Amino acid sequence: MISNKPTTTNTQDRISTNFGQDVFTLETMRQYLPEEVFLKLGHCIKTRSNIDREYADIIAEAMCRWATNKGATHYSHWFHPLTGQTAEKHDSFLEFDKDKKAISKLSGKLLIQQEPDASSFPSGGIRNTFEARGYTAWDISSPAFILENTLCIPTIFISYTGEALDYKTPLLKSQLALNKVATKVCSYFDKSVSSVTSYLGWEQEFFLVDESMYQKRPDLLMTGRTLMGHESAKSQQLEDHYLGTIPTRVAEFFKDLEKQCHALAIPVKTQHNEVAPNQFEIAPLYEEANLSIDHNLLLMSVMKKVAEKHSLRVLLHEKPFKGLNGSGKHCNWSLGTDTGVNLFSPGKTKQDNFQFIVFLVNLLNAVYKFNSLLKASITSDSNFFRLGGNEAPPSIISIFLGTKLSSILDDIEQEDLDHILQKISLSHQKETQSLLDHVPDILIDNTDRNRTSPFAFTGNRFEFRAVGSSANCASSMIILHSILADQLIDFDTKIQENLSSGKDIHEAIFIALKQYIKESKPIRFDGNGYSEEWLIEAKKRGLNCDTNPATIFDSYLEDKAVSMFNRTEVFTQKELLARNEVKWEYYIKKIQIESNVLSDLATNHIIPVAIRYQNLLLDNVCKLKNIYSEDEVKFQNLSLYSKRCIEDISKHIGNIKDLLIHMKTNRKQAATYESTRQKALGYATTVVPDLDKIRTHIDELEMMVDNNIWPLPKYRELLML
Ligand code: ADP
Ligand code: MG
């Protein structure tokens, strides 16, 4: 007889007991804090208000007690400086009590705010030496966690004069701006909405390589990508890696990683092989954006440590291997009200659908107006080696909506107002087939998901696919929140104007929508984003088609961007200028390093080996000459291959040497330019192209030189797990 007793598997038990074990979760707080303090903290988290000092002391004491119970010995403010990484400064809990006895202690003051000796973090000139102080301040909305015996407290990082020196500060500000105006707009539909939250679910792609192979590749070690390497005979042509069986070694790595993530309350759920060999993906369940971003940053550092234990290396670079798919970090994004409505999801009622259309159209217009800025938010030296390839979104921002949704917008745009109002008949909720009745079908009809679009509507969210695998997603989320907030402010003003000129609310809204749908049309593109035609078409539409990272950053400083950030109170002009300085500086430094590493490898590794091999060939020719000295014709025939090879090697060596000199001259020239921007521009236009030209010659040599003496592991060795 089959028993129908519910069976609980061990795995489930393990997951639930392990989940959040290393996090000072609400549940743990409840255990460790007096009721009154717990409620107060809960209130502050909800309203994003500051916590009083007296409460902070009690919370700090509880946090310290919890952490030391779990074996922690140190604490650290954990923040996201503009390096794109996370930063920690570890301090021991050690204090002496009044009897000079050593104890573990964390005060409320140190929990709330610290002044890390942070003068070497990039500030873009904001912190002059006399005011070189940077402050970290506790972000109570993201829970503290324990990482390797250290209690990590998520914080923002600002300068002495209050400017943001990190990603978290503007992210929180952008959420605030969006929440405020989105809630107001929601109130046209439902008065009970009191807040709107941004949700993010990222999909992290990455490569894994064997540690010993990695150690033998100075380019990977120092730049995160291979600066040379001929494609392997078999790479991804057969598309047999995608969703294939995860190699045993990698499965072990994933098992370990998942366990650690779950202990840190990172809700990772999906892992699979990606398209390229050695390429994988891990994705969590979506969460509130600030927390989700913290979790992604935490994952990126945890996965590196876990990989080391398995003698593997994680490559988060967007394009570690030429000729293979690059890695991205798709950002799945939606907005939800505190009443449980997803604003990017078609609903069950006309009212919900109407609201959905309002947010959709406003987003279209925001992305259209600020498509350059959104592109700037995903721009980095490394992501630009990936974008525009035949496997990644182009470096042009457009939005995919799918045929159903597009046709609804076309209807709204084209039909006259009376007709639409009659059709939607919102106030009566008539059960007739109407314009907005069609919307839910989209969920079912969501099969034509266009993989070539950088920003796609996927039924109940948007998927921003242009984000790079190594990026801090906050960079993009800040822009999405800010531009939508700014657009909604515009929308709200229009509604108010229309209302005061005597229109009813539905009329008022539709007048605005019709205008936005018309204006934002150029951003809608459902076709093949990889095609040549799209490039031509996008230019005609006036979308930003710039492919130079140095000039793409200019979008942050355009007047319309400055005033948008001013209106939403996300960045001041001073902050924007400083942050762009950092971006340009970073760009220059990254290319400088690549250029130096490539010069070194070419000069000290590749050319000597090529010459060694050439000498072997020369030796071979001389010996043939000796043996066949009597028979010139035979000698010529037999030595033909070697001689051709000798000449080709010389040609490649000559070209490499010329290009190295050329690259060095260009570097020196760029260094003489006055502004950081000009220098970055110089590097982008004159140094980067040489990197690629040099590698082409090296890759040719790789195919000629004896495999036994080639100094670096080849792609086929690197990509075999
Ligand atoms: P794929 O794009 O590969 O089909 P999934 O459907 O598994 O991926 O989802 C990818 C990510 O999108 C996950 O992190 C998931 O939690 C997230 N996601 C799903 N629904 C939403 C939503 N409404 N808002 C934000 N993220 C979401
Ligand atoms: Mg996806």
XYZ file of C-alpha atoms in Angstrom, residues 656-667 690 694:
14
model
C 54.286 42.863 -33.021
C 57.391 44.942 -32.346
C 56.143 47.819 -34.511
C 52.732 47.733 -32.876
C 54.234 47.671 -29.393
C 56.195 50.824 -30.209
C 53.091 52.359 -31.737
C 51.031 51.513 -28.650
C 53.660 52.939 -26.326
C 53.849 56.172 -28.301
C 50.073 56.460 -28.173
C 50.063 55.856 -24.459
C 46.451 48.167 -30.862
C 48.890 42.738 -31.425
